[in-house]
CSV table of C-alpha atoms and ligand atoms in Angstrom, one decimal:
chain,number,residue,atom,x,y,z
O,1,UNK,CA,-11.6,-25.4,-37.8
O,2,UNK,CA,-9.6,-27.5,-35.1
O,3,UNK,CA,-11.8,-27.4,-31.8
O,4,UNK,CA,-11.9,-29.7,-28.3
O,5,UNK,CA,-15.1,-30.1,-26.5
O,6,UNK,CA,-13.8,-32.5,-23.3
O,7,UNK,CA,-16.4,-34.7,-22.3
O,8,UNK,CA,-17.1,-34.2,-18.5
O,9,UNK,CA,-18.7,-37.3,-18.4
O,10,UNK,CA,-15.0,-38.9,-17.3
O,11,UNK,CA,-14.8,-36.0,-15.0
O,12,UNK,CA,-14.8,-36.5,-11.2
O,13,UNK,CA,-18.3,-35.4,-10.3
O,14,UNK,CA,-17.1,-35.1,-6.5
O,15,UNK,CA,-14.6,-32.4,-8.1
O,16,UNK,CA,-16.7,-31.3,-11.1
O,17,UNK,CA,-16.2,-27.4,-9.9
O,18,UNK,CA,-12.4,-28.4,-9.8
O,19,UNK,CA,-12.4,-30.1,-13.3
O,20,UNK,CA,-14.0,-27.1,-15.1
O,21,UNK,CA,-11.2,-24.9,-13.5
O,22,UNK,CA,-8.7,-26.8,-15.0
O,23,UNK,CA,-11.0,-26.8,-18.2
O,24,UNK,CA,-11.0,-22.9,-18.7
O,25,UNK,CA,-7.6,-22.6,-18.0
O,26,UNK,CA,-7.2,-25.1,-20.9
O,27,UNK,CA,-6.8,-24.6,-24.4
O,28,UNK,CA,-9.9,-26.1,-25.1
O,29,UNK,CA,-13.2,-24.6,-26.8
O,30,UNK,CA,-16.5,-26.1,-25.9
O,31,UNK,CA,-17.3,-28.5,-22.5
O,32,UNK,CA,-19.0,-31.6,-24.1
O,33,UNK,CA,-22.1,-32.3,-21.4
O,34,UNK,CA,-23.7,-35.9,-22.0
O,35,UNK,CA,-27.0,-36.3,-20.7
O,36,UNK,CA,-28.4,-39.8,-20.7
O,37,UNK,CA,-32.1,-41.3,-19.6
O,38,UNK,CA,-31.9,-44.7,-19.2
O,39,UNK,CA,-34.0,-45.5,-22.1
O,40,UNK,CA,-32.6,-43.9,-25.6
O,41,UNK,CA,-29.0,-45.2,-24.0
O,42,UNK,CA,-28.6,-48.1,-21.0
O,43,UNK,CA,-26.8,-45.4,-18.9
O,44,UNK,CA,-28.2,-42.6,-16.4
O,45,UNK,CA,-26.0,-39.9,-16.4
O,46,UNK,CA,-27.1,-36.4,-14.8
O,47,UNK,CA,-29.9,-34.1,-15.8
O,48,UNK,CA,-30.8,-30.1,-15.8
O,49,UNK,CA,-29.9,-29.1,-12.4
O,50,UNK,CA,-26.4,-30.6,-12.9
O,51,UNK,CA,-26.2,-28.8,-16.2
O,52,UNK,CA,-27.2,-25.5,-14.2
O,53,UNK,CA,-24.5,-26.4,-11.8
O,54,UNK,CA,-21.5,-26.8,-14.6
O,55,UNK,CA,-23.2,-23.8,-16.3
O,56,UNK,CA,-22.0,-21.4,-12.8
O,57,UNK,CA,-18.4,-22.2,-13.5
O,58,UNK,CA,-18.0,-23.1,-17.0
O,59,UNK,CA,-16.3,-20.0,-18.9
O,60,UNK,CA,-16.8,-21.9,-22.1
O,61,UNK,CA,-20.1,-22.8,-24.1
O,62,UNK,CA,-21.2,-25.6,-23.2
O,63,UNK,CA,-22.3,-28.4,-25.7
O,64,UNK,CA,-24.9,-30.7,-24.8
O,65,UNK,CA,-25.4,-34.1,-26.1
O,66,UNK,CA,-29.1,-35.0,-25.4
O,67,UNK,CA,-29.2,-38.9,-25.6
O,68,UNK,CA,-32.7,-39.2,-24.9
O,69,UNK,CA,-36.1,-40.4,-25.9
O,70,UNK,CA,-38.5,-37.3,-27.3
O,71,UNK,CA,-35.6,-34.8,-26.2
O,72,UNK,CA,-38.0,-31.8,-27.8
O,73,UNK,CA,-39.9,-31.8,-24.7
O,74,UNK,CA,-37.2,-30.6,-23.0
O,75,UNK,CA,-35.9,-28.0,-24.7
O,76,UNK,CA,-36.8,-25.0,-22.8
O,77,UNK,CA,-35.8,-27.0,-19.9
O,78,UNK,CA,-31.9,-27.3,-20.8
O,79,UNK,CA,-31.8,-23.9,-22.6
O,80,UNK,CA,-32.8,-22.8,-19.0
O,81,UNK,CA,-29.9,-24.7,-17.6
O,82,UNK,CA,-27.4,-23.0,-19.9
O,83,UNK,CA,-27.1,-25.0,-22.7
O,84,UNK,CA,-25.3,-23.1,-25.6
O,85,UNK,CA,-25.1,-25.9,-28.2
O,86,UNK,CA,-28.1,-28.4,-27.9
O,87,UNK,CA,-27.4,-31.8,-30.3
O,88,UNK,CA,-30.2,-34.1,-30.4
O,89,UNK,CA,-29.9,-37.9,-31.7
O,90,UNK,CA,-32.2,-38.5,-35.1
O,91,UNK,CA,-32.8,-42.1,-33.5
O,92,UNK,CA,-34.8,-40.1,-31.0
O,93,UNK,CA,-36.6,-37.6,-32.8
O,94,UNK,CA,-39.7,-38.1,-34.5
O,95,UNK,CA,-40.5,-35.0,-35.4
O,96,UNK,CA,-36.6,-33.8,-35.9
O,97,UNK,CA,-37.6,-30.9,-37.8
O,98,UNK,CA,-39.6,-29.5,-35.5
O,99,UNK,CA,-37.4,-29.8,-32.8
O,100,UNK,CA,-34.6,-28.2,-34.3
O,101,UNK,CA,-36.9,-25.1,-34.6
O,102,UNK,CA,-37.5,-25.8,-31.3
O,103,UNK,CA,-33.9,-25.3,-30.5
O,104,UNK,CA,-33.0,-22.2,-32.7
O,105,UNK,CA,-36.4,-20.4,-31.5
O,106,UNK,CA,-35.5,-20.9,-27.8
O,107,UNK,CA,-31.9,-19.1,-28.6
O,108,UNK,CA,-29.3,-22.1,-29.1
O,109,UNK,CA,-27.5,-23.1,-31.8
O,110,UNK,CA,-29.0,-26.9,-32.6
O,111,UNK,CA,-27.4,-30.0,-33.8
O,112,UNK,CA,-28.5,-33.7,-35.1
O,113,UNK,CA,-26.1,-36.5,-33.9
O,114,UNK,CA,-26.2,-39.5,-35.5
O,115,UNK,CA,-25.4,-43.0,-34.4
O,116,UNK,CA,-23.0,-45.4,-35.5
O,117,UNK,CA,-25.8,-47.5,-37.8
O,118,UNK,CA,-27.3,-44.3,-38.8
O,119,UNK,CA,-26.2,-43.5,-42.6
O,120,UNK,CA,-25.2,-39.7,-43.4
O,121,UNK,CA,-27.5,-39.5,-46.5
O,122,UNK,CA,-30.5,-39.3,-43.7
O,123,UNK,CA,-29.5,-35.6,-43.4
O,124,UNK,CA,-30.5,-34.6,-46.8
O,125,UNK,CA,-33.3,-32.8,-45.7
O,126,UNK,CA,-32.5,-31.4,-42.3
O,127,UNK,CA,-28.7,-30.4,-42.6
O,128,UNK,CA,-29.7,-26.8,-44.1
O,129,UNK,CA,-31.0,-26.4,-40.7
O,130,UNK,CA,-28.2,-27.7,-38.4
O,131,UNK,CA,-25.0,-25.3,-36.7
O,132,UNK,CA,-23.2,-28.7,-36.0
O,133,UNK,CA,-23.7,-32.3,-37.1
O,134,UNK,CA,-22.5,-34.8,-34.4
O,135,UNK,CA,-21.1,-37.9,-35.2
O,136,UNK,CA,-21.3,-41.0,-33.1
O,137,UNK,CA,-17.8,-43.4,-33.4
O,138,UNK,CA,-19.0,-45.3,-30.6
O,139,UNK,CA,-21.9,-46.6,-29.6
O,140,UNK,CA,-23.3,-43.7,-27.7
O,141,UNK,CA,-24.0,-44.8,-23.4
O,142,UNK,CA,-20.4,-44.9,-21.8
O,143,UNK,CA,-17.1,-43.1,-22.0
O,144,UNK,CA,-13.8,-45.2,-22.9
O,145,UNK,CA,-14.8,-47.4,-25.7
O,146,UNK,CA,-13.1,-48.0,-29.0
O,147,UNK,CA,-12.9,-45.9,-31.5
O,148,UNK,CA,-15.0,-47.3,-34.9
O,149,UNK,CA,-13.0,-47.1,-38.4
O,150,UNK,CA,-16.3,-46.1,-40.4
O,151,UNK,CA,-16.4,-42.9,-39.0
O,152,UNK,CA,-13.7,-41.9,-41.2
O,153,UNK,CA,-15.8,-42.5,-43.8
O,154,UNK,CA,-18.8,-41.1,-42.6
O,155,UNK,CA,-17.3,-37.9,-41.8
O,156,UNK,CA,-15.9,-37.4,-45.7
O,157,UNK,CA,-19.5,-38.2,-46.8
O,158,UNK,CA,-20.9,-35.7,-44.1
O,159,UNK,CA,-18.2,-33.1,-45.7
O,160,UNK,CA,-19.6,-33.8,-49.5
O,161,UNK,CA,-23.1,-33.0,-48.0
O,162,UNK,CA,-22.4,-30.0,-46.1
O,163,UNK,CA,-19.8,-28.5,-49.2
O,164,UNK,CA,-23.0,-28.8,-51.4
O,165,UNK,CA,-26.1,-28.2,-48.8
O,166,UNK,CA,-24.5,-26.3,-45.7
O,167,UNK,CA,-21.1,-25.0,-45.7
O,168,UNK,CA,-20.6,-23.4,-42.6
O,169,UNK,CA,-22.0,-26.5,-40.5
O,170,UNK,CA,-19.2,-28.2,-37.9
O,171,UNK,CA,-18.9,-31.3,-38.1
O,172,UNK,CA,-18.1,-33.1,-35.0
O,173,UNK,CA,-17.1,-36.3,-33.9
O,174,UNK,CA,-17.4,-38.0,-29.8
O,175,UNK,CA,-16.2,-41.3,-29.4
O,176,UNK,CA,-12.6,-42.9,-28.4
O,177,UNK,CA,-11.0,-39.7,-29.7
O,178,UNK,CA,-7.3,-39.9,-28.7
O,179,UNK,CA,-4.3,-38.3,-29.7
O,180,UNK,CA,-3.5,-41.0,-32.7
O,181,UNK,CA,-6.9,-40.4,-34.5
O,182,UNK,CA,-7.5,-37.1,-33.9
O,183,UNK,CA,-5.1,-36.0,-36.9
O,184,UNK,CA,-6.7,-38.3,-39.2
O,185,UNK,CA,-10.4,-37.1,-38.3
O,186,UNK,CA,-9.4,-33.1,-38.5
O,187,UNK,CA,-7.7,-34.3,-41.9
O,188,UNK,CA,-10.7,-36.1,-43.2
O,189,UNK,CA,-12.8,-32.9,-42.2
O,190,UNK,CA,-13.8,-32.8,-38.6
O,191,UNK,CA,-14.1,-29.6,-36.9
O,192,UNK,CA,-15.3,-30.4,-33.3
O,193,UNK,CA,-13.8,-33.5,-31.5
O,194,UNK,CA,-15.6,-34.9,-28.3
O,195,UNK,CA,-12.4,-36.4,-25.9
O,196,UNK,CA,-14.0,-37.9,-22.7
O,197,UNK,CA,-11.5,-41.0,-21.6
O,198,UNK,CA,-8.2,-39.7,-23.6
O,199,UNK,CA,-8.4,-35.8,-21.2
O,200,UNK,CA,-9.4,-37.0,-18.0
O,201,UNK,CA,-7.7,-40.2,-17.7
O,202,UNK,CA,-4.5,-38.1,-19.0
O,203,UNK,CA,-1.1,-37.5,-16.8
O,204,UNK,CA,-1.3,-34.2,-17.9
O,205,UNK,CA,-5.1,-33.3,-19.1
O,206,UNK,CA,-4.3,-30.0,-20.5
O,207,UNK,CA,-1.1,-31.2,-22.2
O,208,UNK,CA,-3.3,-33.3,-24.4
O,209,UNK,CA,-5.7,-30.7,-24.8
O,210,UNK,CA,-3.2,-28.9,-26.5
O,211,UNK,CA,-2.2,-32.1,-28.3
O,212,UNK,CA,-5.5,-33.3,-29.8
O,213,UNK,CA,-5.7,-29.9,-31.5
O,214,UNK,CA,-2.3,-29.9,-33.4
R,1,DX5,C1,-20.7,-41.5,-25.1
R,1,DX5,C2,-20.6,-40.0,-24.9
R,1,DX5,C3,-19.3,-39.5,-25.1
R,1,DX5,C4,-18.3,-40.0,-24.1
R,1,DX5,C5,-16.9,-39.9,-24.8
R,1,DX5,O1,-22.0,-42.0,-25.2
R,1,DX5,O2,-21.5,-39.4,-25.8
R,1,DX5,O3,-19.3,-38.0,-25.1
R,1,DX5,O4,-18.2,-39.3,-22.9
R,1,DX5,O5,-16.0,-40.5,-24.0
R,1,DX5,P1,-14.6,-41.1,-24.6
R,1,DX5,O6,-13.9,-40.0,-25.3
R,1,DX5,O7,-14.0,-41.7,-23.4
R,1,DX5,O8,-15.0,-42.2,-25.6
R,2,ZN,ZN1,-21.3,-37.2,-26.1
């Protein structure tokens, strides 16, 4: 599968009705929403009644990155908002399995994301349970960093495990995606590719839209 979730964390949030016009109108699938606390990550991004907000024009799901401490006590909370897709970090999660009951029992499909210094083999035992498996190629807190080499790597061992434990889990990838990489992470066995910096900061946003998917 070959689908773009923009990040809309690169959006202009003076325009953000604007941006997610231009967004449906795109040929992309999900909208990428990054919510940040200030204490898993060193950013503050936006919260629930921003997500509610994007949720009254978005005409696409919309995929939301928790990067938060203890993000099962807020479950309910963002399904409320209008989360579709809920990923929550493993860094985060003591009780990941729980949560990603949590997640499925409140209606929305669930996914682990794992950092950059997080190895793939920690999945073993929770990937049976997961609709999508996010992968980190930057260190998660800010849009328009580099892209890390590893993650080529990770996402080959991510395939292995999902051919043998979960085959219909996406794997996704968010991080300095651009449209030099992108072919070499859908090759490698990415489904789902994060682009925050590379659409927004584009010329022509929905010209690379159609780009990163080819
Ligand atoms: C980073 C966020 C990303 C970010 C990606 O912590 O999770 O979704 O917006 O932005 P780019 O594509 O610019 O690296
Ligand atoms: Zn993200």
């Amino acid at each position: 599968m070959k689908l773009i979730s923009p990040s809309l964390l690169s959006a202009d949030f003076g325009q953000l009705g604007r941006d997610i016009e231009m967004l449906n109108a795109s040929e992309c699938d999900w909208l990428h929403v990054d919510v940040m606390d200030g204490m898993f990550v060193p950013n503050i991004s936006f919260g629930q009644p921003v997500v509610k907000h994007i949720k009254r024009y978005a005409k696409k799901p919309l995929d939301v990155h928790l990067m938060i401490m203890d993000p099962g006590r807020y479950v309910n909370d963002f399904k409320e908002a209008g989360a579709d897709i809920l990923t929550v970090h493993y860094e985060a999660c003591i009780h990941l399995d729980r949560t990603l009951h949590a997640i499925k029992d409140a209606g929305m499909k669930c996914g682990v994301v794992l950092n950059p210094g997080t190895p793939v083999a920690l999945l073993e035992d929770t990937i049976q349970l997961c609709d999508v498996v996010l992968l980190m190629s930057v260190n998660p807190g800010f849009g328009g960093q580099k892209f890390i080499e590893n993650t080529y790597e990770k996402v080959r061992q991510l395939k292995a495990l999902c051919n043998r434990k979960n085959p219909l889990c996406l794997i996704e990838v968010d991080g300095g995606v651009n449209t030099s990489n992108a072919p070499l992470l859908f090759d490698a066995g990415a489904d789902v590719l994060v682009a925050g910096n590379a659409v927004f900061k584009s010329d022509n946003p929905q010209q690379t839209i159609h780009d990163l998917k080819q």
